[in-house]
Each structure stands twice: as structure tokens, then as C-alpha cells.
Amino acid sequence: MDEATARRLVALNEAFYTRFAAPFAASRAAPQPGYEPLLAYWPERGGRALDVGCGEGRFGRFLRAQGREVEYTGVDFAGDLLALADAPGRLVQRDLTQPGSLADLGRFDLVVCLSTLQHIPGSDNRARLVAEMGACLSPGGHLALANWQFTGSARQRRKIRPWAEVGLQASAVEPGDFLLSWQRGGSGLRYVALIDEEATRRLAAAAGLRIVDQYRRDGHEGDLNLYTVLAG
């Protein structure tokens, strides 16, 4: 994907999350069922967590509700979502599509990137971000990814829209890139990449990380998100 197309998709999603920050945050009030298994990778003594693409801080609230001792840092590009966040720690606004967006944040026992990597346009950019998240891990730490498997659901496939609706040709984007509609609090469009098991395996290998756990949870279907836990 060329840089001009990537920036157009970033701008598309930025406009989406600015306009729909409140209804989007409201739809994410409760923790996902898939969060529960991630507690197995949280140090019993407590530790540091980095939430990459934290949005309104749902994972931070989940850790707090579980009574876990945590030094939490949440990072997101959407200032309107961060303004709505209720999370126990530091919140930082960064453009995660740019190199070095995590460089000065420190090392963490658990890094999570939940339903965010799928919004990074360009497979090379996604590989770079996974490598940078891996570089943020403390010794023995884990990186957890969750990515939406929407093409496996007829209900979710109905959201797919033609690229022409945002003035792009399908040839300008990569295989697995989709334009999806949103219908809460108004009608909107956003960019989402399908990151399935094979794509996740390639990302892990490119970053020098190994897959230690993988499972599906969430949604009415019970399997709409693919969770992958990685270690160095």
C-alpha cells in the first residue's frame, strides 16, 4: 500500500472516531469475554500494562474491576475517545501508524492491542507496530492481540461496503482490507483489515515472537475476535 492511500485511510478512521466517539464508547462499556483468559499472563505481584489503542480504557477498567494491582498506560490516536476514558493510570495520545509511537513509554509485563491493529493500514505498518510492541516487553512479558474475524459472520458481512463510497479503487488497498459501515448514532464508514490466523503467524514471525496461546471469543456468535498471546 502506498503512503498516500495509507494516510487517506488513517484520516477516514480519525474522522470516524471523532464523530462517533460517544456512541462507540457506549457500545464498549462492558469487558469482552475474551479478556478473562488474559489474566493468566498477569503477574501475581502486579505489574505494568500497556494498552495500545486503548480507546475509552475498557481493558484498564477490566483490570481494575478484577482487583489487579496495575501501573496502566493507555495509548490511542483518538483524542475524543481518550477524553471519555475512565482507566486507572496514564493516557497518551499518539499516532500508532507512525514509527516510534511507543519508543519512550518504557517496558511492560503485559502489552495488549485489542481491536486496534486491524485499523493500521498496510501490512508493513502492522508488522512494524507488532515489532515495536514486542520491544516494549519486560523479560518474561507477553503481548496479546485481538482482531475482529468479521468475514466469518453473515451478520457482520452485511457491513462491508464498496471502496468507491470513499473515493478509492479496490486495487489501491491490500488483500484483506475492507470498508465497513457503522449505524449507531448515525451512519459512518471505517477501515478494517482482516487479520486471521495466517496473517497473525506472519506478523509474529516477522517480529521474532512466538505464539503461546490462541483462542476465539466475543460477539453474539462467541467467536468474533481472534486472540493471540505472544512472547519473546
C-alpha positions as MATLAB code, in Angstrom:
seq = 'MDEATARRLVALNEAFYTRFAAPFAASRAAPQPGYEPLLAYWPERGGRALDVGCGEGRFGRFLRAQGREVEYTGVDFAGDLLALADAPGRLVQRDLTQPGSLADLGRFDLVVCLSTLQHIPGSDNRARLVAEMGACLSPGGHLALANWQFTGSARQRRKIRPWAEVGLQASAVEPGDFLLSWQRGGSGLRYVALIDEEATRRLAAAAGLRIVDQYRRDGHEGDLNLYTVLAG';
ca = [
       0.000    0.000    0.000;
       1.390    3.401   -0.928;
       1.763    6.110    1.688;
      -0.906    8.369    0.194;
      -3.536    5.619    0.438;
      -2.455    4.733    3.970;
      -2.831    8.352    5.072;
      -6.295    8.552    3.487;
      -7.372    5.509    5.494;
      -5.896    6.945    8.686;
      -7.825   10.160    8.056;
     -11.002    8.167    7.388;
     -10.748    6.378   10.730;
      -9.743    9.538   12.565;
     -12.870   11.275   11.271;
     -14.962    8.233   12.223;
     -13.742    8.066   15.823;
     -14.059   11.828   16.231;
     -17.658   11.812   15.065;
     -18.756    8.612   16.834;
     -16.638    8.721   19.993;
     -19.617    8.789   22.367;
     -21.759    6.021   20.777;
     -18.657    3.911   20.165;
     -17.563    4.235   23.805;
     -21.096    3.408   24.965;
     -21.022    0.219   22.892;
     -17.767   -0.800   24.619;
     -18.819   -0.265   28.232;
     -18.588   -3.930   29.290;
     -15.415   -6.045   29.071;
     -15.201   -8.676   26.367;
     -15.384  -12.346   27.440;
     -12.029  -12.848   25.742;
     -10.296  -10.671   28.327;
     -10.678  -13.254   31.086;
      -8.044  -15.747   29.811;
      -5.504  -12.914   29.590;
      -5.419  -12.746   33.388;
      -3.291  -15.905   33.298;
      -0.491  -13.767   31.861;
      -0.707  -11.048   34.517;
       1.933  -11.236   37.275;
       0.523  -12.194   40.664;
       2.636   -9.486   42.268;
       1.105   -6.865   39.969;
       2.933   -5.092   37.205;
       2.895   -2.674   34.311;
       0.369   -2.861   31.460;
       0.472   -1.039   28.109;
      -2.855   -0.803   26.278;
      -2.124    0.037   22.626;
      -5.251    1.525   21.082;
      -6.901    1.842   24.476;
      -9.890    3.864   23.263;
     -12.082    4.643   26.249;
      -9.950    2.461   28.554;
     -12.074   -0.669   28.680;
      -9.177   -3.072   29.353;
      -7.830   -0.829   32.118;
     -11.251   -0.820   33.758;
     -11.346   -4.600   33.456;
      -8.036   -4.995   35.290;
      -9.212   -2.613   37.991;
     -12.514   -4.488   38.391;
     -10.559   -7.721   38.831;
      -8.718   -6.164   41.745;
      -5.371   -6.437   39.980;
      -2.553   -4.167   41.056;
      -1.548   -2.399   37.867;
       0.502    0.507   36.619;
      -1.502    1.228   33.474;
      -0.570    3.201   30.366;
      -3.126    3.623   27.588;
      -2.218    4.927   24.127;
      -4.625    5.963   21.376;
      -4.723    8.324   18.397;
      -8.319    9.410   19.063;
      -8.369   12.317   21.490;
     -12.166   12.267   21.676;
     -12.101    8.661   22.922;
      -9.319    9.385   25.398;
     -11.416   12.248   26.772;
     -14.102    9.687   27.644;
     -11.685    7.187   29.189;
     -12.053    6.015   32.770;
      -8.895    3.998   33.303;
      -6.529    3.695   36.280;
      -3.367    5.353   35.009;
      -1.645    7.365   32.318;
      -3.289    8.137   28.970;
      -1.208    9.255   25.990;
      -2.325   10.443   22.547;
      -0.121    9.048   19.754;
      -0.476    8.218   16.055;
       0.161    4.472   16.128;
       0.592    4.393   12.351;
       3.874    6.310   12.705;
       7.212    4.655   13.576;
       8.409    5.153   17.123;
       4.996    5.899   18.611;
       5.779    3.670   21.638;
       9.509    4.307   21.928;
       9.597    6.360   25.125;
       6.908    4.605   27.154;
       9.098    2.036   28.930;
       8.828   -1.735   29.445;
       5.727   -3.660   30.449;
       4.735   -7.063   31.815;
       1.696   -7.171   29.559;
       1.122   -5.296   26.317;
      -2.339   -5.581   24.774;
      -3.531   -4.445   21.366;
      -7.239   -5.228   21.317;
      -9.212   -4.481   18.141;
      -6.659   -1.856   17.097;
      -4.057   -3.499   14.858;
      -6.897   -4.084   12.377;
      -7.152   -0.309   11.913;
      -3.472    0.162   10.961;
      -3.364    0.445    7.148;
      -0.679   -1.507    5.331;
       0.766   -4.908    6.208;
       4.260   -3.405    6.568;
       2.943   -0.834    9.047;
       1.213   -3.545   11.066;
       4.396   -5.637   11.145;
       6.359   -2.627   12.335;
       3.884   -1.918   15.143;
       3.907   -5.551   16.334;
       7.713   -5.446   16.455;
       7.602   -2.175   18.410;
       5.091   -3.634   20.870;
       7.366   -6.649   21.295;
      10.242   -4.294   22.062;
       8.160   -2.845   24.929;
       8.005   -6.177   26.770;
       9.819   -6.706   30.033;
      11.710  -10.027   30.365;
       9.087  -12.750   30.616;
       6.340  -10.396   29.439;
       3.542  -11.150   26.990;
       1.875   -9.368   24.088;
      -1.833  -10.042   23.499;
      -3.579   -9.234   20.217;
      -7.297   -9.374   19.453;
      -8.560   -8.948   15.899;
     -12.082   -8.989   14.507;
     -12.960  -12.039   12.356;
     -15.963  -10.374   10.749;
     -15.957  -12.264    7.455;
     -16.989  -15.452    9.266;
     -20.324  -13.930   10.304;
     -23.183  -13.275    7.881;
     -24.401  -10.572   10.257;
     -21.061   -8.764   10.101;
     -20.517   -9.299    6.363;
     -23.570   -7.142    5.703;
     -21.496   -4.181    6.910;
     -18.993   -4.460    4.033;
     -19.214   -1.512    1.637;
     -17.555   -0.832   -1.753;
     -14.385    1.268   -1.693;
     -15.933    3.644   -4.204;
     -18.012    5.090   -1.349;
     -14.855    6.806   -0.069;
     -13.406    7.518   -3.496;
     -10.923    4.630   -3.608;
     -10.462    1.772   -6.030;
     -10.146   -1.757   -4.672;
      -6.758   -2.001   -6.389;
      -5.417    0.764   -4.119;
      -5.789   -1.330   -0.953;
      -4.347   -4.692    0.045;
      -5.994   -8.138    0.106;
      -7.954   -8.415    3.342;
      -8.711   -4.687    3.545;
     -12.364   -3.747    3.982;
     -14.598   -0.708    4.323;
     -17.271   -1.326    6.962;
     -20.380    0.601    7.881;
     -21.484    1.802   11.325;
     -25.105    2.540   12.286;
     -25.154    3.714   15.925;
     -25.728    7.407   16.483;
     -25.662    7.966   12.724;
     -24.138    6.328    9.657;
     -20.381    6.125    9.195;
     -17.606    4.210    7.464;
     -14.288    2.936    8.764;
     -11.302    0.940    7.527;
     -10.682   -2.536    8.941;
      -8.118   -5.164    7.925;
      -8.890   -8.851    8.370;
      -6.024  -10.317   10.428;
      -6.663  -14.048   10.600;
      -4.563  -16.923   11.954;
      -2.206  -16.981    8.980;
      -1.700  -13.217    8.983;
      -1.078  -13.348   12.736;
       1.504  -16.106   12.282;
       3.361  -13.989    9.723;
       3.293  -10.939   11.997;
       4.665  -12.936   14.924;
       7.449  -14.459   12.837;
       8.466  -11.088   11.400;
       8.710   -9.645   14.926;
      10.706  -12.594   16.274;
       7.895  -13.548   18.652;
       6.353  -16.942   19.336;
       2.673  -17.762   19.742;
       1.976  -19.233   23.197;
      -1.838  -19.184   23.122;
      -4.612  -18.549   20.618;
      -8.382  -18.663   21.020;
     -11.641  -17.127   19.774;
     -14.240  -15.347   21.877;
     -16.762  -12.480   21.858;
     -19.822  -11.305   19.988;
     -23.218  -12.953   19.672;
     -21.529  -15.783   17.803;
     -18.980  -16.309   20.584;
     -16.002  -16.359   18.207;
     -15.823  -12.930   16.552;
     -12.399  -11.998   17.926;
      -9.193  -13.943   17.425;
      -6.956  -13.573   20.497;
      -3.260  -14.379   20.233;
      -0.749  -14.260   23.079;
       2.885  -13.794   22.059;
       6.190  -13.956   23.904;
       9.803  -13.263   23.004;
];
